[in-house]
Short mmCIF file of C-alpha atoms and ligand atoms in Angstrom, two decimals:
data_model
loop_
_atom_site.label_atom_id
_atom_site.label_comp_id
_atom_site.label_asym_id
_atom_site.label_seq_id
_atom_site.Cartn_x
_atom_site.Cartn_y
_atom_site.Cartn_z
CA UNK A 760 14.17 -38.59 -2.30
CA UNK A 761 14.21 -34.70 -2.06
CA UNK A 762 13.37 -34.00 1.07
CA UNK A 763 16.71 -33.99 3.26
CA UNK A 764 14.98 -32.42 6.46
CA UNK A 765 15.28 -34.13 10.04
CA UNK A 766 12.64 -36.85 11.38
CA UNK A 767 13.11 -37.28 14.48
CA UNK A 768 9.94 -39.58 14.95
CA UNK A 769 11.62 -41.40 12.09
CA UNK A 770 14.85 -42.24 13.94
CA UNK A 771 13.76 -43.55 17.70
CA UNK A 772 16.90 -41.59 18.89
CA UNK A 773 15.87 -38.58 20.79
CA UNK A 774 18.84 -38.45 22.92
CA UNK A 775 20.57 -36.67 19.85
CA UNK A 776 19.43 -32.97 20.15
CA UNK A 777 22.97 -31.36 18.40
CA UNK A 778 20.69 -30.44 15.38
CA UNK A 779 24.49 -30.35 13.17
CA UNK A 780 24.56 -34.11 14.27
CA UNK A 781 21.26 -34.51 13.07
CA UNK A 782 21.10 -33.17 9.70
CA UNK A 783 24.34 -34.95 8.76
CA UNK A 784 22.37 -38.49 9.50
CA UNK A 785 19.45 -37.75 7.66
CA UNK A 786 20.80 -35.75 4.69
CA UNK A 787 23.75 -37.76 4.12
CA UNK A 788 21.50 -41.22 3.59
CA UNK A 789 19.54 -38.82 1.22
CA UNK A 790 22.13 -37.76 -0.41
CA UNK A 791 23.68 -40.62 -1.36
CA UNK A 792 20.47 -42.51 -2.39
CA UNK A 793 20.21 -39.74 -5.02
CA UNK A 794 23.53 -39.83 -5.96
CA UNK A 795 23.43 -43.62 -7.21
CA UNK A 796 20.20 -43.31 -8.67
CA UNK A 797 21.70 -40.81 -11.19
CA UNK A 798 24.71 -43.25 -11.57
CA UNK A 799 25.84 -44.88 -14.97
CA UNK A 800 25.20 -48.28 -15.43
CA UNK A 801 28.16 -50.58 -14.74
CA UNK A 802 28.00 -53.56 -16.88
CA UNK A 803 25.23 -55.78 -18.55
CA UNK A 804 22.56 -56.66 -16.07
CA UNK A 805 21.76 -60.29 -15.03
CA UNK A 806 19.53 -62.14 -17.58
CA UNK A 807 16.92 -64.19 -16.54
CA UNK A 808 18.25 -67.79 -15.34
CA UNK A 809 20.88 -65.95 -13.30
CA UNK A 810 18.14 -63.30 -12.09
CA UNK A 811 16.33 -67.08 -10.82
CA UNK A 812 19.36 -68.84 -9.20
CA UNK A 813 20.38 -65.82 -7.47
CA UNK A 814 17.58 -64.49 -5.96
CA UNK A 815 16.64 -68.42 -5.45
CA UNK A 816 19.39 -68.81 -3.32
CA UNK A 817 19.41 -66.11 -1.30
CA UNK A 818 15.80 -66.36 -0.58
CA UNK A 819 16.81 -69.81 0.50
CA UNK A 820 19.38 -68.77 2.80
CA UNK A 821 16.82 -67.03 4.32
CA UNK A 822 14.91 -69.51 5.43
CA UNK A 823 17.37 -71.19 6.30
CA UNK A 824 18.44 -69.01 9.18
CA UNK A 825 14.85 -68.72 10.19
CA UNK A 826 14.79 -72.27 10.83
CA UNK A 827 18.08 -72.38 12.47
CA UNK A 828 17.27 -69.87 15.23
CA UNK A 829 13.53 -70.05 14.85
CA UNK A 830 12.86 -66.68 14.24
CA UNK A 831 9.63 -65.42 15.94
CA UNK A 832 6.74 -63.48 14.57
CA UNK A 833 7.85 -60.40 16.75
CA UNK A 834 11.50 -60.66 15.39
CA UNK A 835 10.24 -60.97 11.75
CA UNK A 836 7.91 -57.55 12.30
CA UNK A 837 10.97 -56.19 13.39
CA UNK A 838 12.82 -56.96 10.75
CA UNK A 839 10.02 -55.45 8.37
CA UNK A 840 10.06 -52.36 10.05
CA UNK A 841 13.93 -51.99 10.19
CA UNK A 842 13.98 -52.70 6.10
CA UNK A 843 10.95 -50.26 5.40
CA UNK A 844 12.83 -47.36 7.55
CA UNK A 845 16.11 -48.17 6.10
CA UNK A 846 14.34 -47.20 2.66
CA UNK A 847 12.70 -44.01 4.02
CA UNK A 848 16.10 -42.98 6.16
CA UNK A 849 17.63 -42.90 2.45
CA UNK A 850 20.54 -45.73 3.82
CA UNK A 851 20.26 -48.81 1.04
CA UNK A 852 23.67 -47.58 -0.25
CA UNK A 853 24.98 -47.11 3.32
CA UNK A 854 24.24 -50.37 4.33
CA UNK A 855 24.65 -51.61 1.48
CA UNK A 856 28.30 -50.44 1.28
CA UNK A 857 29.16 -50.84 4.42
CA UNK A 858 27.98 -55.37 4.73
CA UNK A 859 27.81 -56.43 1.50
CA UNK A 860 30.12 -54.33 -0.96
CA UNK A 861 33.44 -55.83 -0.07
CA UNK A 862 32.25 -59.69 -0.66
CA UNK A 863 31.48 -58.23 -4.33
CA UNK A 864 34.62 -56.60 -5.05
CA UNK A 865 36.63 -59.90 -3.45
CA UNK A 866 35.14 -61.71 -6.25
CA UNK A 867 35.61 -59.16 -9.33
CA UNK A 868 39.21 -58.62 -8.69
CA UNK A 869 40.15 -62.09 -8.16
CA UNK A 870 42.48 -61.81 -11.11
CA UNK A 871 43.96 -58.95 -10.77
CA UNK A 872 47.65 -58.59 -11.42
CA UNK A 873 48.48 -55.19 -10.25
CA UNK A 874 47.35 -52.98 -6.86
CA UNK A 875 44.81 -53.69 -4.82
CA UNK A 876 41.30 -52.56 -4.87
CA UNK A 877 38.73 -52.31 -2.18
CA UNK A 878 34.95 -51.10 -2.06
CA UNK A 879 33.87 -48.08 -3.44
CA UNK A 880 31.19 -46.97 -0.65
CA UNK A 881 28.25 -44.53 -1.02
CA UNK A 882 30.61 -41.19 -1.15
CA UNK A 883 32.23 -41.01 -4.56
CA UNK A 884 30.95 -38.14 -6.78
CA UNK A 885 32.43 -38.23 -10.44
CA UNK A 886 33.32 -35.67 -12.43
CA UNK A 887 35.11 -33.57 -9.72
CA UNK A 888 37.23 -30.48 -10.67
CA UNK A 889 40.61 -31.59 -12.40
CA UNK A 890 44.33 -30.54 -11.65
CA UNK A 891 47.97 -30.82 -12.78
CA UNK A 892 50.43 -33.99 -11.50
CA UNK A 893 51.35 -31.46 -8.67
CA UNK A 894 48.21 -30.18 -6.94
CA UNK A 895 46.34 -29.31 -3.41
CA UNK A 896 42.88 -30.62 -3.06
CA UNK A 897 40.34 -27.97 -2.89
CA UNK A 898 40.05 -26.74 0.44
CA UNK A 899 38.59 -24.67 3.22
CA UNK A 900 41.06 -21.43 4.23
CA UNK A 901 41.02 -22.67 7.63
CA UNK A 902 41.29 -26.46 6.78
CA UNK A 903 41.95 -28.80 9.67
CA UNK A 904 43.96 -32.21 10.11
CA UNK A 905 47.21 -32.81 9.71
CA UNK A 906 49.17 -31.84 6.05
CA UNK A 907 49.83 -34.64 4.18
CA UNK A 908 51.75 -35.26 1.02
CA UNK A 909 50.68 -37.98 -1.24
CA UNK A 910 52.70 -38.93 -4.31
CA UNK A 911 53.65 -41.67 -6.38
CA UNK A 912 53.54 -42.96 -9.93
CA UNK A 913 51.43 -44.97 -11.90
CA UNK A 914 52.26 -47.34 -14.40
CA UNK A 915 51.08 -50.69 -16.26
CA UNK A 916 52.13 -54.07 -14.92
CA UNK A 917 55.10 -54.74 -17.44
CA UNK A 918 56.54 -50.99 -15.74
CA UNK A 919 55.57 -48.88 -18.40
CA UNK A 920 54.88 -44.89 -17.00
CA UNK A 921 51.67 -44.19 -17.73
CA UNK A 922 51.95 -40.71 -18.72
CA UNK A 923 48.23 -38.64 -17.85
CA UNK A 924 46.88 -41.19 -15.84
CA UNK A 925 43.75 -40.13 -13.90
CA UNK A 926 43.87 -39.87 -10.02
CA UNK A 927 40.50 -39.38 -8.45
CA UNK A 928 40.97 -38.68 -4.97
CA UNK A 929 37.95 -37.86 -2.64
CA UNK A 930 38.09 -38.14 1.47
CA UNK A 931 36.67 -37.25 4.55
CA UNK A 932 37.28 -34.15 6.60
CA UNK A 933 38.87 -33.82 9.87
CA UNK A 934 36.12 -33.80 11.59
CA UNK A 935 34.85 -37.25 9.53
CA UNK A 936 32.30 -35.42 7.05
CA UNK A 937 32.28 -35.37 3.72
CA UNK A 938 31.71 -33.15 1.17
CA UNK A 939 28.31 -32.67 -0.61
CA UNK A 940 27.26 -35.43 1.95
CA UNK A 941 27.26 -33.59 5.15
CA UNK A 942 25.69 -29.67 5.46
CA UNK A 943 27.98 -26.59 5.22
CA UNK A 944 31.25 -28.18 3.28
CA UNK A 945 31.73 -26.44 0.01
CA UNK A 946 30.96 -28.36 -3.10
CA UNK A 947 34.28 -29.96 -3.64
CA UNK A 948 35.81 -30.13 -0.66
CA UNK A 949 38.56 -32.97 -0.35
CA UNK A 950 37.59 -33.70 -3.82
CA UNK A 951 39.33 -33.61 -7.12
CA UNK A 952 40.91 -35.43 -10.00
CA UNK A 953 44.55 -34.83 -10.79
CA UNK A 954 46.36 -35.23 -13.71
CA UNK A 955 49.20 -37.62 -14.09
CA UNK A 956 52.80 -35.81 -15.56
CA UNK A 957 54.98 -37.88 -18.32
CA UNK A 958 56.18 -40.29 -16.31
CA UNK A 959 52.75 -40.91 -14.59
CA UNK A 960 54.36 -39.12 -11.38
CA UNK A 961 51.11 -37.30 -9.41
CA UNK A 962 52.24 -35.40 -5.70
CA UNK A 963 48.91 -34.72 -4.39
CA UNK A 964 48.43 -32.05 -1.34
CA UNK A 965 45.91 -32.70 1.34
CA UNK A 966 45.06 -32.99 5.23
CA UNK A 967 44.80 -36.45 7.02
CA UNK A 968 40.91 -37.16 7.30
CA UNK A 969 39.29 -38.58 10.57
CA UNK A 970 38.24 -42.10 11.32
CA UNK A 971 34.27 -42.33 9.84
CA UNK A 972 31.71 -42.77 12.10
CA UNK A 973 28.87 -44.50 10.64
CA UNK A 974 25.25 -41.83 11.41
CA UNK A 975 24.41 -43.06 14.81
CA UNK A 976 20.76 -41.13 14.33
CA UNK A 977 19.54 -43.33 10.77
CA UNK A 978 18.73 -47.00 10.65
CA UNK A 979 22.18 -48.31 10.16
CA UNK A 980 23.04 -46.81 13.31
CA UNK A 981 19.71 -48.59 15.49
CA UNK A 982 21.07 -51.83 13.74
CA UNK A 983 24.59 -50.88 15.14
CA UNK A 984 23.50 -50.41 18.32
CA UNK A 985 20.66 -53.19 18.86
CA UNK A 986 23.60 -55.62 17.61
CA UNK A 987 26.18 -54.24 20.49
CA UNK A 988 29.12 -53.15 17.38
CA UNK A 989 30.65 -50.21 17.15
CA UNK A 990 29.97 -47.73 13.75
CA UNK A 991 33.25 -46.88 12.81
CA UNK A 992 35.79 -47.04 9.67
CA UNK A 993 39.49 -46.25 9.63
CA UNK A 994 40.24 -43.10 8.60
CA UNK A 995 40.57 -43.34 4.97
CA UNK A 996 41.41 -41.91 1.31
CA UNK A 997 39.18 -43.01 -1.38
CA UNK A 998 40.69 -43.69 -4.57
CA UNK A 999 40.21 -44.26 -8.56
CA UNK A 1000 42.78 -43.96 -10.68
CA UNK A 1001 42.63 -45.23 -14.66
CA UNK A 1002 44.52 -44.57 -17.47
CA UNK A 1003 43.59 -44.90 -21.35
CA UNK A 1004 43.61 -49.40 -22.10
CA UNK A 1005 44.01 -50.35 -18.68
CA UNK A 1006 41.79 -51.22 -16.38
CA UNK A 1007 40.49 -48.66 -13.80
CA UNK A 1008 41.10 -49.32 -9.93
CA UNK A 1009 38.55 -48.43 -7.20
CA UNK A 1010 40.21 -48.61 -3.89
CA UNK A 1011 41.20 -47.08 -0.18
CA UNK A 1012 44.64 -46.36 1.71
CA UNK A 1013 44.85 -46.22 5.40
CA UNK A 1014 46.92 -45.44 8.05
CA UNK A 1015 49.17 -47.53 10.11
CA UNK A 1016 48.39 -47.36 13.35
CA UNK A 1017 44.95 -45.42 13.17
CA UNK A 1018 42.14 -46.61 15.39
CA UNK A 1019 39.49 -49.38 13.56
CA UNK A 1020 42.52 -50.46 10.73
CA UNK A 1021 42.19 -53.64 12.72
CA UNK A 1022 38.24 -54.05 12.79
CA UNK A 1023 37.04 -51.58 10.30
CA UNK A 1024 33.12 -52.10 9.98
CA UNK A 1025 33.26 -52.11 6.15
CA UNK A 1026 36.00 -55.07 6.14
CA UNK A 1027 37.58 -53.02 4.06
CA UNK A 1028 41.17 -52.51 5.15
CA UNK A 1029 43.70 -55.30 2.95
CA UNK A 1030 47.48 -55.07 4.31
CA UNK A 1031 48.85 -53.84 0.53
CA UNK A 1032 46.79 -50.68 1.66
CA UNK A 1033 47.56 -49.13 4.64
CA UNK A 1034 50.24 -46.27 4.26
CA UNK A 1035 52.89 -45.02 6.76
CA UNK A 1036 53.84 -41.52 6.33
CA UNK A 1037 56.51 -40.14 7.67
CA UNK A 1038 57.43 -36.48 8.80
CA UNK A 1039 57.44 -34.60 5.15
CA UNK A 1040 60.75 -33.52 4.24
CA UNK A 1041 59.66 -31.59 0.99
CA UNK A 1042 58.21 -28.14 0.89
CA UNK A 1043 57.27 -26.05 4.25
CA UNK A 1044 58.01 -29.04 6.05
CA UNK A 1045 54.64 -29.35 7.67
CA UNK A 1046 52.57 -32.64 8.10
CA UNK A 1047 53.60 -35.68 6.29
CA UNK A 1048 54.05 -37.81 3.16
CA UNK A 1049 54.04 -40.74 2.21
CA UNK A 1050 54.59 -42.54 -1.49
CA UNK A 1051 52.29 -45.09 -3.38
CA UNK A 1052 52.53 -46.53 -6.20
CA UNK A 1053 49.50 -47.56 -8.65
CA UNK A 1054 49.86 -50.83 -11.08
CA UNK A 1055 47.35 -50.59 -13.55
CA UNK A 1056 46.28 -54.22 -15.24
CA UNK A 1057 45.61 -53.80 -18.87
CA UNK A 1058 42.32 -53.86 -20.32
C1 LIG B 1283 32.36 -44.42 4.11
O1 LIG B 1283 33.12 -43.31 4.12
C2 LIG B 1283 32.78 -45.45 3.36
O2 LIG B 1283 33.92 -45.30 2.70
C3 LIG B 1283 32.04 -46.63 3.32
C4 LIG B 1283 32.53 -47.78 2.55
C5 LIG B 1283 30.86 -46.74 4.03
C6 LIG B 1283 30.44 -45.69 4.77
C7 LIG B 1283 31.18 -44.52 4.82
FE1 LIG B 1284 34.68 -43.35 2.94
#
């Protein structure tokens, strides 16, 4: 899907007139449904017999909450219409990422030794512009949030440094929008891959992004509301950092404190990853910082 212009007869929410409000919905679903259909195949896909017992079973548990709550005829129309919007809104991966993603990365990382991981969501863009082990994100002149400082090191699980390790950092504004997902960002905004030094030491220069708001205008948002929950995700850094024979971790860091850590919509928040920055006491001695520390598991 091309076509990243505003239906309003599409989204059954007319009280949102802010036309910015409305082209993030619609173009971000868009956007990210394009995204992963240009994305590399993870993996070996399912062969047959598993293809059976999986869609088997969920087909089954199905029907099996039909018959539990007797689903009527006007419910199941509903539900037809919901999934065929979802489709044309551009929001599989948004959904997708925000209900089902974190069940699937609970069960491949299972036996993981070193740092946590969590979901990946619908945002990541690879191949963003690369830095040294000391860098600033690319950002606007007039950038808003709160400075923050994030450094660390990143080694294997026996200790070793892990000398040009890759830290892929990508986050949300302060406003919540993110790059090359929302209009009027520039390309790489909040995005950018830095460069481990010798002793896999990265210090990473950035604002604080805003607590996500899930589009309130797209379908994702009608199923929001129609179920009574509330849209939002902790503000949040996304993360992927890798280094040559190890394996590479997807994950998030949030802040202690921030509104939604506690019921984040995504279930994505893990105790091992929520940061608490202090005051920085480096550089101009705006903002804050705060230091992490990434365990890589080997391959
Ligand atoms: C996000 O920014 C995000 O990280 C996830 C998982 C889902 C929706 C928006
Ligand atoms: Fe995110």
């Amino acid at each position: 899907m091309t076509d990243t212009t505003v239906h309003p007869e599409h989204t059954g929410h007319p009280e949102h007139t802010d036309p910015a409000v409305q082209a993030t919905a619609a173009a971000s679903g868009a956007a990210a449904t394009d995204r992963f259909r240009t994305k590399r195949p993870a993996g070996t896909a399912a062969d047959t017999r598993r293809v059976d017992t999986l869609a088997t079973e969920v087909i089954s548990a199905v029907h099996e909450v039909i018959r539990r709550h007797k689903v009527t005829y006007a419910e199941y129309d509903a539900l037809k219409a919901w999934m065929i919007q979802v489709g044309l809104d551009g929001e599989w991966p948004l959904f997708l990422d925000v209900w089902i993603e974190n069940v699937v990365e609970e069960v491949n990382s299972e036996d993981r030794q070193g740092s946590k991981g969590t979901i990946e969501g619908p945002y990541y863009v690879p191949d963003a512009p690369s830095f040294p082990a000391e860098a600033t994100l690319p950002m606007r002149e007039d950038e808003g949030g709160t400075p923050l400082l994030f450094q660390g090191r990143v080694t294997s699980v026996d200790g070793t440094p892990l000398a040009g390790a890759k830290i892929e950092m990508w986050h949300a504004d302060a406003d919540g929008f993110y790059s090359q997902y929302a209009p009027g960002l520039p390309e790489w905004n909040l995005r950018g891959t830095v460069v481990a030094d010798e002793q896999g030491g990265f210090r990473i220069h950035t604002v604080e992004p805003a607590p996500y708001q899930i589009p309130t205008d797209g379908s994702c948002g009608r199923l929001i509301s129609a179920a009574g929950w509330h849209a939002w995700r902790p503000a949040h850094l996304h993360l992927k950092v890798s280094a040559p024979g190890h394996q590479l971790i997807t994950t998030q860091l949030y802040f202690r404190g921030g509104s939604h850590v506690q019921d984040d919509i995504a279930s994505a928040v893990k105790p091992e990853l929520i940061l608490a920055p202090s005051p920085a006491s480096s550089g101009d001695g705006n903002g804050n910082e705060v230091t992490y520390d990434f365990v890589l598991d080997r391959a």
